[in-house]
PDB file of C-alpha atoms in Angstrom:
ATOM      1  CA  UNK A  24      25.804  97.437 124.143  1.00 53.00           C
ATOM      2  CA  UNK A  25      27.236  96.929 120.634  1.00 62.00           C
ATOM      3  CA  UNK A  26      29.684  95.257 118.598  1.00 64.00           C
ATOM      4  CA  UNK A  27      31.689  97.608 115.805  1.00 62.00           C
ATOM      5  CA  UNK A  28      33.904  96.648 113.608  1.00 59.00           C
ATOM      6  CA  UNK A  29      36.911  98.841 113.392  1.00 59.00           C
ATOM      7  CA  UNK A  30      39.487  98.175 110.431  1.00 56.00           C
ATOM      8  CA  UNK A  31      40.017  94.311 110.960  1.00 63.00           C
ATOM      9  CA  UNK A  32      38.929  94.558 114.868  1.00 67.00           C
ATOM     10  CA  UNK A  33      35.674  93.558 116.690  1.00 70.00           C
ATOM     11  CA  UNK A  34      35.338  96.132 119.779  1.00 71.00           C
ATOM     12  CA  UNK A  35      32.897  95.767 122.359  1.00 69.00           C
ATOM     13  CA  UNK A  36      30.946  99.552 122.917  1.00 67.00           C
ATOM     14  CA  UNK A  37      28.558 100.679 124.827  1.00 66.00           C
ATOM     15  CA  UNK A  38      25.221 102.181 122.630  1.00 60.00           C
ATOM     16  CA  UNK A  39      25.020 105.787 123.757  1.00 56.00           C
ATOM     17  CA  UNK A  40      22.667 106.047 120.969  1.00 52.00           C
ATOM     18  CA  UNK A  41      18.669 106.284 121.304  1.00 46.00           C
ATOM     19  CA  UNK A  42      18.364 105.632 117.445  1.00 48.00           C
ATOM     20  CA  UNK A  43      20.125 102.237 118.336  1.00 51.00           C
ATOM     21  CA  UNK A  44      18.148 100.631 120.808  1.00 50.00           C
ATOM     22  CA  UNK A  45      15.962  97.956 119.476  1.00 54.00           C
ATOM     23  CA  UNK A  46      18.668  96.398 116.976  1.00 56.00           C
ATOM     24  CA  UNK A  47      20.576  97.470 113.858  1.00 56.00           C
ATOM     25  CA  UNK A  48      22.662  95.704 112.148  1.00 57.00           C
ATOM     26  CA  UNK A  49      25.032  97.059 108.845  1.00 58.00           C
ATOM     27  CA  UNK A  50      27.762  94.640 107.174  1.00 61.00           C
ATOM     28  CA  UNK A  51      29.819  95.367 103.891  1.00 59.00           C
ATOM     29  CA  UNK A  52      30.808  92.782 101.678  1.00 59.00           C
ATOM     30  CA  UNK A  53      34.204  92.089 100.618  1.00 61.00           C
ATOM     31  CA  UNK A  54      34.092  91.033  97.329  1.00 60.00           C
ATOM     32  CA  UNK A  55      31.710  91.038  94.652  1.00 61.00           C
ATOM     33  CA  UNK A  56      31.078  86.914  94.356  1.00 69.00           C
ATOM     34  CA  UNK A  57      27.219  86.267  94.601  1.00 71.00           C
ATOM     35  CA  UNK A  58      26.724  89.377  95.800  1.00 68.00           C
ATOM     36  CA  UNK A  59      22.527  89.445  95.296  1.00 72.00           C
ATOM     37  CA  UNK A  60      22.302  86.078  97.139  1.00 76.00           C
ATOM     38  CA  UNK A  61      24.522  86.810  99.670  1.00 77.00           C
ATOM     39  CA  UNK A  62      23.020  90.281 100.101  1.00 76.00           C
ATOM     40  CA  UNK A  63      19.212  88.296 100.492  1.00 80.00           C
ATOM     41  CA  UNK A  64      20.810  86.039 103.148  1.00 82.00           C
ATOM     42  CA  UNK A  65      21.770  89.113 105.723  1.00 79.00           C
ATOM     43  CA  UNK A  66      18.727  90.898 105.002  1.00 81.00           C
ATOM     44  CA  UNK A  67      16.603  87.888 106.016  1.00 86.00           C
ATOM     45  CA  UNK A  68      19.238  87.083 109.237  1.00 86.00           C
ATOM     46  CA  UNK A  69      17.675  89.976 111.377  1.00 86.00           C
ATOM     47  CA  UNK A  70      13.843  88.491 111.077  1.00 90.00           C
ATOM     48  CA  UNK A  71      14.359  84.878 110.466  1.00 92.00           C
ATOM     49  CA  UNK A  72      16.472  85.368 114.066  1.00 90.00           C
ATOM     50  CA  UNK A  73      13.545  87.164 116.086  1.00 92.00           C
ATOM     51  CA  UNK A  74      11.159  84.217 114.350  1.00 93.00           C
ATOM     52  CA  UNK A  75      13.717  81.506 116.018  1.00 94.00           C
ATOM     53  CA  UNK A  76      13.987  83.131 118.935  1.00 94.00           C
ATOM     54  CA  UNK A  77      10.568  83.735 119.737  1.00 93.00           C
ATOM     55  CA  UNK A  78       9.380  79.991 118.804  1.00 94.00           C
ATOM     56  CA  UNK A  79      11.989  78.947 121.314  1.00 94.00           C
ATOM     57  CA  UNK A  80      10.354  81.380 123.812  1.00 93.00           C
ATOM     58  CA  UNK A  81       6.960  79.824 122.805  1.00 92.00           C
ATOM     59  CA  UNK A  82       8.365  76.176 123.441  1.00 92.00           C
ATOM     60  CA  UNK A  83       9.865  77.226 126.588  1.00 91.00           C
ATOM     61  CA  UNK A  84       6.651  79.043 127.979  1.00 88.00           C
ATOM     62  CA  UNK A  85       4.517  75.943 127.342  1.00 87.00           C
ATOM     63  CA  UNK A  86       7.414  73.427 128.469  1.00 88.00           C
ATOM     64  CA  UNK A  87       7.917  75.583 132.238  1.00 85.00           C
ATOM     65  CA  UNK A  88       3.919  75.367 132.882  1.00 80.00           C
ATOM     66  CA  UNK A  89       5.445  78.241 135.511  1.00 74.00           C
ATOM     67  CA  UNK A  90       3.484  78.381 138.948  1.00 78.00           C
ATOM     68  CA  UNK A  91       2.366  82.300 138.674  1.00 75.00           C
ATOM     69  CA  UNK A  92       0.846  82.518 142.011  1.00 78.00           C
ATOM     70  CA  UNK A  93       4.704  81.740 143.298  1.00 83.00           C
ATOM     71  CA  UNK A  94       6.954  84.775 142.619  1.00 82.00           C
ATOM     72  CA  UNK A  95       9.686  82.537 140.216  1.00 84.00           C
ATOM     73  CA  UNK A  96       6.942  80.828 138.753  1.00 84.00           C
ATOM     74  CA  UNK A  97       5.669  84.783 138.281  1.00 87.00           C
ATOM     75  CA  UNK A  98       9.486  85.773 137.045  1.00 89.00           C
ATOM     76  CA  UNK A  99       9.805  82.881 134.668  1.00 88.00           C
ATOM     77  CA  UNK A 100       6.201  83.234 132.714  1.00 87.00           C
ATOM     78  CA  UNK A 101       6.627  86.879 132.181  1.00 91.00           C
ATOM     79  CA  UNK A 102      10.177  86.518 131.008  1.00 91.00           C
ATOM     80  CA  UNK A 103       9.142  83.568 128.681  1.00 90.00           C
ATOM     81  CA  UNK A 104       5.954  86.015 127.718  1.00 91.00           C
ATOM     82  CA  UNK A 105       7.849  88.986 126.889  1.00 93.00           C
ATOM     83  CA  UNK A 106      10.604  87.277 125.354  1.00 93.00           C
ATOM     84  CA  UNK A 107       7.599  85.977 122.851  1.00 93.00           C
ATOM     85  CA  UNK A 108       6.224  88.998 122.509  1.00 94.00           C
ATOM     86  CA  UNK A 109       9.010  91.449 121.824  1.00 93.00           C
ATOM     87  CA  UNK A 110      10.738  88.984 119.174  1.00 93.00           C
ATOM     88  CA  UNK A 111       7.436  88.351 117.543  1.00 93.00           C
ATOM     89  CA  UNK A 112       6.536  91.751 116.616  1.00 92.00           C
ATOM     90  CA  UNK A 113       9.835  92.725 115.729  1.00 91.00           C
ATOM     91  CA  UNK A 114       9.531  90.032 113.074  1.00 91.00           C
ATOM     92  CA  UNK A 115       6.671  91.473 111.911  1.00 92.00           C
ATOM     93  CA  UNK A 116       7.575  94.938 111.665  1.00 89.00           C
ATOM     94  CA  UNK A 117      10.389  93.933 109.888  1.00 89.00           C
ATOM     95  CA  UNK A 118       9.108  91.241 107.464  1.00 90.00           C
ATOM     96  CA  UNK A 119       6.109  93.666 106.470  1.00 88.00           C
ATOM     97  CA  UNK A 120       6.972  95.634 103.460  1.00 85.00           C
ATOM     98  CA  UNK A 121       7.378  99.004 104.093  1.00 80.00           C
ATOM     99  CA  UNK A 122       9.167 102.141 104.217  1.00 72.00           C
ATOM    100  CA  UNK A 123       9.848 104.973 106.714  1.00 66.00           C
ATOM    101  CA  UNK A 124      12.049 108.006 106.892  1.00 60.00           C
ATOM    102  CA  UNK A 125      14.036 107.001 104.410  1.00 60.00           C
ATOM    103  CA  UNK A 126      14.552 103.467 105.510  1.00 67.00           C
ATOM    104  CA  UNK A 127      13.256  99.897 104.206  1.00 74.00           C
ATOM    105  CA  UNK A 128      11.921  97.299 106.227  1.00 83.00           C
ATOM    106  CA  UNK A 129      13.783  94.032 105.336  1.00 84.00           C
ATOM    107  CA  UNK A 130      10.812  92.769 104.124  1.00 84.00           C
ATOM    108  CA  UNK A 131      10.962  95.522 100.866  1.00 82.00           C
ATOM    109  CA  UNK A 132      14.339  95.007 100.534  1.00 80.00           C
ATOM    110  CA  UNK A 133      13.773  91.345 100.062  1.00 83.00           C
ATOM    111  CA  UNK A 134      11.033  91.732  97.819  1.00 83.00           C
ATOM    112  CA  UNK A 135      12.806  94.422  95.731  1.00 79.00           C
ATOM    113  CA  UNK A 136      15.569  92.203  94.980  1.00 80.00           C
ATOM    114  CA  UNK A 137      13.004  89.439  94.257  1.00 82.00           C
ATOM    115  CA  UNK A 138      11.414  91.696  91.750  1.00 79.00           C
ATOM    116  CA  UNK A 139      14.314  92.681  89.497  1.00 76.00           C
ATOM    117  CA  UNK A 140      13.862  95.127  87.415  1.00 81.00           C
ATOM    118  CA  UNK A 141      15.768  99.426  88.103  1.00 87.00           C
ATOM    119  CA  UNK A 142      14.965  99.506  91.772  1.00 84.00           C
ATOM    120  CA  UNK A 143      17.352  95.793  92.482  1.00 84.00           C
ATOM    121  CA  UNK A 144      19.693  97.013  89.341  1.00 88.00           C
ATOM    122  CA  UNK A 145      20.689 100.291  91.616  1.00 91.00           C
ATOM    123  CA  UNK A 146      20.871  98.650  95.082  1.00 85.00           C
ATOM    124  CA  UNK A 147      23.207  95.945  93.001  1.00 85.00           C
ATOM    125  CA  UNK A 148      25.623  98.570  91.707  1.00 90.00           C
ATOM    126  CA  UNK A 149      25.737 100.044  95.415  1.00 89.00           C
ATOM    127  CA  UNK A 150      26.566  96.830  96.909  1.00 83.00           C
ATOM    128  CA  UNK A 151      28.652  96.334  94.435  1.00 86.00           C
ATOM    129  CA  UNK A 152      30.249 100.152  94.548  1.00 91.00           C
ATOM    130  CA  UNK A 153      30.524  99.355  98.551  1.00 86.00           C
ATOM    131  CA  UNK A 154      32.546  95.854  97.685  1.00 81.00           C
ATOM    132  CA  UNK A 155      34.943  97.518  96.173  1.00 86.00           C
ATOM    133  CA  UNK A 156      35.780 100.276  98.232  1.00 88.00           C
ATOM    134  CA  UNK A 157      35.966  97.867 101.075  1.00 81.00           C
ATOM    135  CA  UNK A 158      38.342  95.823  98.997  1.00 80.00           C
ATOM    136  CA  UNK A 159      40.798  98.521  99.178  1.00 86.00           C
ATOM    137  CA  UNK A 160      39.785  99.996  95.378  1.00 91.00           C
ATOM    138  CA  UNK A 161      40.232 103.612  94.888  1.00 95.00           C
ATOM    139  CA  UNK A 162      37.408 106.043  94.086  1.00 96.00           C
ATOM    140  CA  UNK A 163      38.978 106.687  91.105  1.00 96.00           C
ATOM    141  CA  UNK A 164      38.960 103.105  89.521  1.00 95.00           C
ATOM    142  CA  UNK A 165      35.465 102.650  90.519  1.00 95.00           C
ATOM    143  CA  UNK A 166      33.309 101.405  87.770  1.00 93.00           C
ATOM    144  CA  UNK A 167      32.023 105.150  86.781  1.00 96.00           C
ATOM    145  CA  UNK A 168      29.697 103.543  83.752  1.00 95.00           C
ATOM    146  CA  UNK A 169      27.975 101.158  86.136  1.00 93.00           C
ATOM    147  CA  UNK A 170      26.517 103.937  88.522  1.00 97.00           C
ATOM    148  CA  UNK A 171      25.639 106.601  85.162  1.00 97.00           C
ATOM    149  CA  UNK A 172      23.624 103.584  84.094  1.00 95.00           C
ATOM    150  CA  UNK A 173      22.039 103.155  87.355  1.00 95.00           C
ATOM    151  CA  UNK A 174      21.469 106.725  87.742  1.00 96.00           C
ATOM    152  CA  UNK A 175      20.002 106.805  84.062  1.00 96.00           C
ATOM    153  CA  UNK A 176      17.553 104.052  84.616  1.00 94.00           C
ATOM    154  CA  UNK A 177      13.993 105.395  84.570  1.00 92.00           C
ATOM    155  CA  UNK A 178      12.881 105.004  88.051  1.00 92.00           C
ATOM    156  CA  UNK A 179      12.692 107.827  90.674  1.00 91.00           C
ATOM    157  CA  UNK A 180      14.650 106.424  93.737  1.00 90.00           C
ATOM    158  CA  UNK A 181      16.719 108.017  95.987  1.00 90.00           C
ATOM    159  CA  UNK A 182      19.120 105.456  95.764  1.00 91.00           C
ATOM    160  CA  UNK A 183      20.332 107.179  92.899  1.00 96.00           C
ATOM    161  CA  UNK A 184      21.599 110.165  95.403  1.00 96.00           C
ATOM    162  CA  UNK A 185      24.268 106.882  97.074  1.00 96.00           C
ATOM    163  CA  UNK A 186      25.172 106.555  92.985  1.00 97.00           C
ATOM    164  CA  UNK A 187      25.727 110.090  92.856  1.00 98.00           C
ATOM    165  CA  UNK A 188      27.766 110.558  96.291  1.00 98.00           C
ATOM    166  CA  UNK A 189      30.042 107.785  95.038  1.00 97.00           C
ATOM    167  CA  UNK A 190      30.535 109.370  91.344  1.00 98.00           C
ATOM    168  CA  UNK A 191      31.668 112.696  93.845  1.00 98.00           C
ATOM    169  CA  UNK A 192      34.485 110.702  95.243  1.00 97.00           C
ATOM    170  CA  UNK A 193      35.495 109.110  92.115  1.00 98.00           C
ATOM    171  CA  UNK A 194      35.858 112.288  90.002  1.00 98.00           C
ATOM    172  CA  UNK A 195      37.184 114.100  92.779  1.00 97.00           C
ATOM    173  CA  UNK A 196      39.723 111.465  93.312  1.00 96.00           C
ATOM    174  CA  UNK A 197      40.714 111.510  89.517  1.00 96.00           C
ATOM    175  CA  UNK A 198      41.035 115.107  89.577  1.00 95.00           C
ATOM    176  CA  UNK A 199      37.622 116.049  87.338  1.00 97.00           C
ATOM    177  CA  UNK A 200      36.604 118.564  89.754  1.00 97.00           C
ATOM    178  CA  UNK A 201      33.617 120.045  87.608  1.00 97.00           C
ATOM    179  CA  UNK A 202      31.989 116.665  87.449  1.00 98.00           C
ATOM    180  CA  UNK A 203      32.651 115.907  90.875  1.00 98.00           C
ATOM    181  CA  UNK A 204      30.749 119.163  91.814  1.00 97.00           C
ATOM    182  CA  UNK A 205      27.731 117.977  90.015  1.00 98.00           C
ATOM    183  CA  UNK A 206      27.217 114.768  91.286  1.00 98.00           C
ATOM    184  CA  UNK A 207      27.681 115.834  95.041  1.00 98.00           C
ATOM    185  CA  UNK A 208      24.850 118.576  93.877  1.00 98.00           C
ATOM    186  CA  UNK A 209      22.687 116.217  92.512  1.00 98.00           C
ATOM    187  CA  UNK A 210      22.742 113.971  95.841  1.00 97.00           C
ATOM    188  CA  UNK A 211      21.871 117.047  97.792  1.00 97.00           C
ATOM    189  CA  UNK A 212      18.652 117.238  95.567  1.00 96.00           C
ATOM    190  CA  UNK A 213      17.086 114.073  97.281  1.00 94.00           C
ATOM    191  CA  UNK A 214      18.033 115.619 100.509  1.00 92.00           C
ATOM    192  CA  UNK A 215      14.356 115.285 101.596  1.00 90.00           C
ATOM    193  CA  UNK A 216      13.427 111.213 100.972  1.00 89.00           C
ATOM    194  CA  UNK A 217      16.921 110.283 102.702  1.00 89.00           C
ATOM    195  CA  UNK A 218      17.646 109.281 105.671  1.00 87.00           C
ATOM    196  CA  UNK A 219      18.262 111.962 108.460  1.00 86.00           C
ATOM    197  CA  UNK A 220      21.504 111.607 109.021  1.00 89.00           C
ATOM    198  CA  UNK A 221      22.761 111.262 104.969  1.00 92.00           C
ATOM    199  CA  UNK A 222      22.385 115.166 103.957  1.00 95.00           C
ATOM    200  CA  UNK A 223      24.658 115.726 106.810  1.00 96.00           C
ATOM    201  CA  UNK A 224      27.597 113.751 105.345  1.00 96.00           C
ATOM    202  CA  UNK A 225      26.518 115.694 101.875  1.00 97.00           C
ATOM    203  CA  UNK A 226      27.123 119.006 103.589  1.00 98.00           C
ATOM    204  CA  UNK A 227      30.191 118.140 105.494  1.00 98.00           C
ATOM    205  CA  UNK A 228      31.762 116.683 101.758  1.00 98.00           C
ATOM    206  CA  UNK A 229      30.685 119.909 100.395  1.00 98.00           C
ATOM    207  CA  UNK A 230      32.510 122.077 103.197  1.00 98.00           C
ATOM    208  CA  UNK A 231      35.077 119.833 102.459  1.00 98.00           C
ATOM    209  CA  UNK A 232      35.263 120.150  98.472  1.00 98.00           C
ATOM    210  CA  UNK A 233      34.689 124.066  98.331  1.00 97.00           C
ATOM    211  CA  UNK A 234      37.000 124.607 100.873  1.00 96.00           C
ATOM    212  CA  UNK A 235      40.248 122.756  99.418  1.00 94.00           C
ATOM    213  CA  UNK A 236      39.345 123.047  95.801  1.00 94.00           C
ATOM    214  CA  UNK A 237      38.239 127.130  95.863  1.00 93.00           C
ATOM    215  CA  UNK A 238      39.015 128.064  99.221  1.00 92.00           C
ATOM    216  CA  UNK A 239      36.047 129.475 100.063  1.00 95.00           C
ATOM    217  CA  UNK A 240      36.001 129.822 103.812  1.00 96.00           C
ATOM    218  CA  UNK A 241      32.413 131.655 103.796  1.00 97.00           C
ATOM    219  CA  UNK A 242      30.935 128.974 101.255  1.00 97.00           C
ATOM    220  CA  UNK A 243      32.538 125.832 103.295  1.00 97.00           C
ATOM    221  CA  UNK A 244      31.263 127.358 106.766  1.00 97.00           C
ATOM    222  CA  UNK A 245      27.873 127.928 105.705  1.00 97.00           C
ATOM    223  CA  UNK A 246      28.025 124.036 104.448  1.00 98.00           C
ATOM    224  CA  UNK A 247      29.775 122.706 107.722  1.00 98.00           C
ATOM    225  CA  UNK A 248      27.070 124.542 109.912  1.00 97.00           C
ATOM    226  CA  UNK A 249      24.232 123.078 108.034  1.00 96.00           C
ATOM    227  CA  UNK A 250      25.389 119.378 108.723  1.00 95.00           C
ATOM    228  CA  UNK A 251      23.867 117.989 111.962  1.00 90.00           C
ATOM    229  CA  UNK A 252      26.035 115.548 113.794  1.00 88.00           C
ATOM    230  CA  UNK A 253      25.128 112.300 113.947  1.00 87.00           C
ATOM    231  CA  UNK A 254      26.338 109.083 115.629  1.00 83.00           C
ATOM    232  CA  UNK A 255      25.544 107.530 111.969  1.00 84.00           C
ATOM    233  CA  UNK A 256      28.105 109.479 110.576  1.00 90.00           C
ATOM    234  CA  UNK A 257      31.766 108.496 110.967  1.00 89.00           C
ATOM    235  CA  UNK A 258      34.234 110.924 113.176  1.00 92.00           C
ATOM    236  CA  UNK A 259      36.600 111.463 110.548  1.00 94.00           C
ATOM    237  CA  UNK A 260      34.090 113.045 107.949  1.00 95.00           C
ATOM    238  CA  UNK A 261      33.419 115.618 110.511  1.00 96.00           C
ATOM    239  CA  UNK A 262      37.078 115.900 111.487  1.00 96.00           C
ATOM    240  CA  UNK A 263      38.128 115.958 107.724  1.00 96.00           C
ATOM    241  CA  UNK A 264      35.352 118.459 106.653  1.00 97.00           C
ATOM    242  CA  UNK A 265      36.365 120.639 109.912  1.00 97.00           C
ATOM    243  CA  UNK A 266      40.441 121.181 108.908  1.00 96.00           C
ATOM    244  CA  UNK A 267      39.499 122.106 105.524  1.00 96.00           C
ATOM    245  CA  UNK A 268      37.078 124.835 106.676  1.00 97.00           C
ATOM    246  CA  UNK A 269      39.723 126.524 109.336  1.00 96.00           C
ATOM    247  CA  UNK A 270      42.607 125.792 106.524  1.00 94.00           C
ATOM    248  CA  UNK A 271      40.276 127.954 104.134  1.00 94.00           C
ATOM    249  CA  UNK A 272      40.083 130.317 106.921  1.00 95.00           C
ATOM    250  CA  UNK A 273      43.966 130.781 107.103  1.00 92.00           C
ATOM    251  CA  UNK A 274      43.752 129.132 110.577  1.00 93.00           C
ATOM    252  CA  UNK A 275      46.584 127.013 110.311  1.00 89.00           C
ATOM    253  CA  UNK A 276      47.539 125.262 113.582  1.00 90.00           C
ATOM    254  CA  UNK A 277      43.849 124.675 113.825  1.00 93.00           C
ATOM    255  CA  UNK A 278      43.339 122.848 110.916  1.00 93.00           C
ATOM    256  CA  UNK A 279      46.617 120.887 111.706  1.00 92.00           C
ATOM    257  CA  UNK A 280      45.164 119.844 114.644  1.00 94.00           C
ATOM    258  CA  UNK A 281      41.898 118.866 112.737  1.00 94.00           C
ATOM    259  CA  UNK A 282      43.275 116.997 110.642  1.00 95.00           C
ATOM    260  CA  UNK A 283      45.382 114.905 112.575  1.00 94.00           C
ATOM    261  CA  UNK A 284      42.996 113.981 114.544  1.00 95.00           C
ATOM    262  CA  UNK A 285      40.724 113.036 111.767  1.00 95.00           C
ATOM    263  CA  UNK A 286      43.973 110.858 110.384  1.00 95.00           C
ATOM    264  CA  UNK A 287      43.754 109.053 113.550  1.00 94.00           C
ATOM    265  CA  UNK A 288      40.183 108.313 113.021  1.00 93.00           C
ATOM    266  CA  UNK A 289      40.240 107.272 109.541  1.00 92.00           C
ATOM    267  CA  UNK A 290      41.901 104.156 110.318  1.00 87.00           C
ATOM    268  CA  UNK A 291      39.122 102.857 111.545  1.00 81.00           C
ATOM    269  CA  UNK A 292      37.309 103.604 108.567  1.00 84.00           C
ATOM    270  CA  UNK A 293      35.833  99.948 106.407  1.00 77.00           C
ATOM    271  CA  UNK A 294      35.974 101.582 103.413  1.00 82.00           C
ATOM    272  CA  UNK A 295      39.770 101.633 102.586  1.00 84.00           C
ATOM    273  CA  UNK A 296      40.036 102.586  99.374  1.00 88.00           C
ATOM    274  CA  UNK A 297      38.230 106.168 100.055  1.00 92.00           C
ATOM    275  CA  UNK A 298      40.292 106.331 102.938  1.00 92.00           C
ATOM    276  CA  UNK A 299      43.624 106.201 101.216  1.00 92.00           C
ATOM    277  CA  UNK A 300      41.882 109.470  99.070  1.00 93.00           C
ATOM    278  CA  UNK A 301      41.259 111.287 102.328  1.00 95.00           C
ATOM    279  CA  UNK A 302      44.385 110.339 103.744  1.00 94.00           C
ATOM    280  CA  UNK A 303      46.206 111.992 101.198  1.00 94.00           C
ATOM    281  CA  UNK A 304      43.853 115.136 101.252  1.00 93.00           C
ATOM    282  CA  UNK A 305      44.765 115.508 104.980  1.00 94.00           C
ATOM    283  CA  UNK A 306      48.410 114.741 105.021  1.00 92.00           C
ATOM    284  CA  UNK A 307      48.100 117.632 102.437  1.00 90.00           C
ATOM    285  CA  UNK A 308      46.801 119.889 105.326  1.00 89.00           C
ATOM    286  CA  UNK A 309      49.237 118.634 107.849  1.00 87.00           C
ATOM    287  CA  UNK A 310      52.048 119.622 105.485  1.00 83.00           C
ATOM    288  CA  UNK A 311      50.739 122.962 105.006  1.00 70.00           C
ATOM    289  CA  UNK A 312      51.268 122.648 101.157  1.00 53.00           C
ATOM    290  CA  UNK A 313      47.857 122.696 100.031  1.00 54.00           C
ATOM    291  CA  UNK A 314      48.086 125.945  97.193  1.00 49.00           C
ATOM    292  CA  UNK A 315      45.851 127.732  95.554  1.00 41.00           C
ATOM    293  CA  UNK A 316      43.103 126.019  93.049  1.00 41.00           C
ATOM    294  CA  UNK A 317      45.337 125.936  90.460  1.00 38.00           C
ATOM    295  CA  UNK A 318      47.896 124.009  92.089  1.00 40.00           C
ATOM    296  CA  UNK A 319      45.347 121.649  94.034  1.00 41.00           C
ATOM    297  CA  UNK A 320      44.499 120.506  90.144  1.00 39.00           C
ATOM    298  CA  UNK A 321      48.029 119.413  89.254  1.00 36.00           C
ATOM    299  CA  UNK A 322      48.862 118.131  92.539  1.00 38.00           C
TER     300      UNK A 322
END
């Protein structure tokens, strides 16, 4: 089971996700106030949690003194046993520094932050970057300068690919398409150190982006078919990428249908202030008055 936050609601699910099982946790901040020390705080939730949890297990296994030759006294000890030893070494594998498929253990992240230096300065301007587009900010009026200096910095990360994806959507929003094409490119050039599921979203924005800004139906289907679904990736971006692709293919009652349903979706969507750019992008292909290039620009 799982808790999910959609728009200002907690809903209940049930996981019908492998990747899930075994905890995960994600949480955007709001504002921008303390962000570093705040950000340390959730990292260090998940392990300093399983820690608790499996000293209480400890205490309660040597408190019990369970009977194990009587079958409760059996059920209680290997309860209190397992507890123990499933909370324990997912404390460890989580304090340890280390990384994996594109992922950080909490541990690195902690001590990356601790650090300084590039590596904290980029996942600062991310958090930062994510703040604001939580907070309702537009793409657009994202601080652009902040993520070219965290891009510039002379580290390789691929970090710098999230800076990237996020100068995408804030040229695209303000209309500076050639720019916007180049940043989106240069995330899909760390396609191999992210994680699985992030060139996917890079594939489905570039379906997207060729298909309403050259209509290029061959281009944006070749993009859409290379992006693997994934339960990581919100329903809208698929939904979204999808209408533009049969609207570039002059199919349009299918794209209408697309894109409704990806309207629908995107209200669920934490990040409002790239929602309210994709919002208009679709009511544009609802409307059926998406032109040519040309007129896209001065839209």
């Amino acid at each position: 089971f799982m808790l999910v936050r959609e728009g200002n609601k907690i809903r209940f699910r049930l996981n019908k996700s492998l990747g899930f099982f075994g905890g995960l946790a994600t949480c955007m901040p709001k504002d921008t106030h303390k962000l570093m020390n705040r950000f340390m705080v959730f990292i260090l939730g998940g392990p300093v949690a399983s820690l608790v949890f499996a000293l209480l297990m400890g205490l309660a296994l040597y408190v019990s003194k369970a009977d194990v030759t009587q079958v409760e006294g059996f059920l209680t000890d290997f309860f209190f046993k397992s507890s123990l030893l499933v909370s324990g070494g997912i404390f460890l594998t989580s304090i340890i520094p280390m990384q994996s498929a594109g992922f950080y253990s909490d541990g690195a992240r902690v001590l990356q932050l601790l650090r300084g230096g590039a590596e904290a300065k980029i996942n600062t301007t991310l958090m930062t970057t994510m703040a604001q587009l939580m907070a309702g900010t537009r793409p657009s009026q994202l601080n652009t300068a902040l993520l070219e200096e965290a891009i510039a910095l002379p580290i390789q990360s691929f970090f710098k690919s999230y800076c990237h994806y996020y100068l995408y959507l804030a040229y695209f929003d303000a209309n500076e398409l050639s720019k916007a094409d180049v940043h989106l490119e240069n995330a899909l050039t760390y396609k191999e150190q992210l994680p699985k599921f992030y060139p996917a979203l890079l594939y489905l924005e570039k379906a997207f982006f060729v298909a309403v800004t050259e209509r290029n139906a061959l281009a944006a289907r070749t993009y859409f078919t290379q992006a693997k679904r994934s339960n990581l990736i919100p329903k809208h971006t698929f939904l979204k990428a999808e209408a533009a692709v049969l609207w570039a293919e002059n199919k349009p009652e299918e794209a209408h249908e697309r894109a409704q349903k990806a309207l629908t979706t995107l209200k669920k969507s934490n990040e409002q202030g790239a929602a309210a750019f994709e919002k208009e992008w679709l009511e544009k292909i609802t409307n059926s008055v998406i032109g040519l290039p040309h007129q896209i620009r001065h839209s």
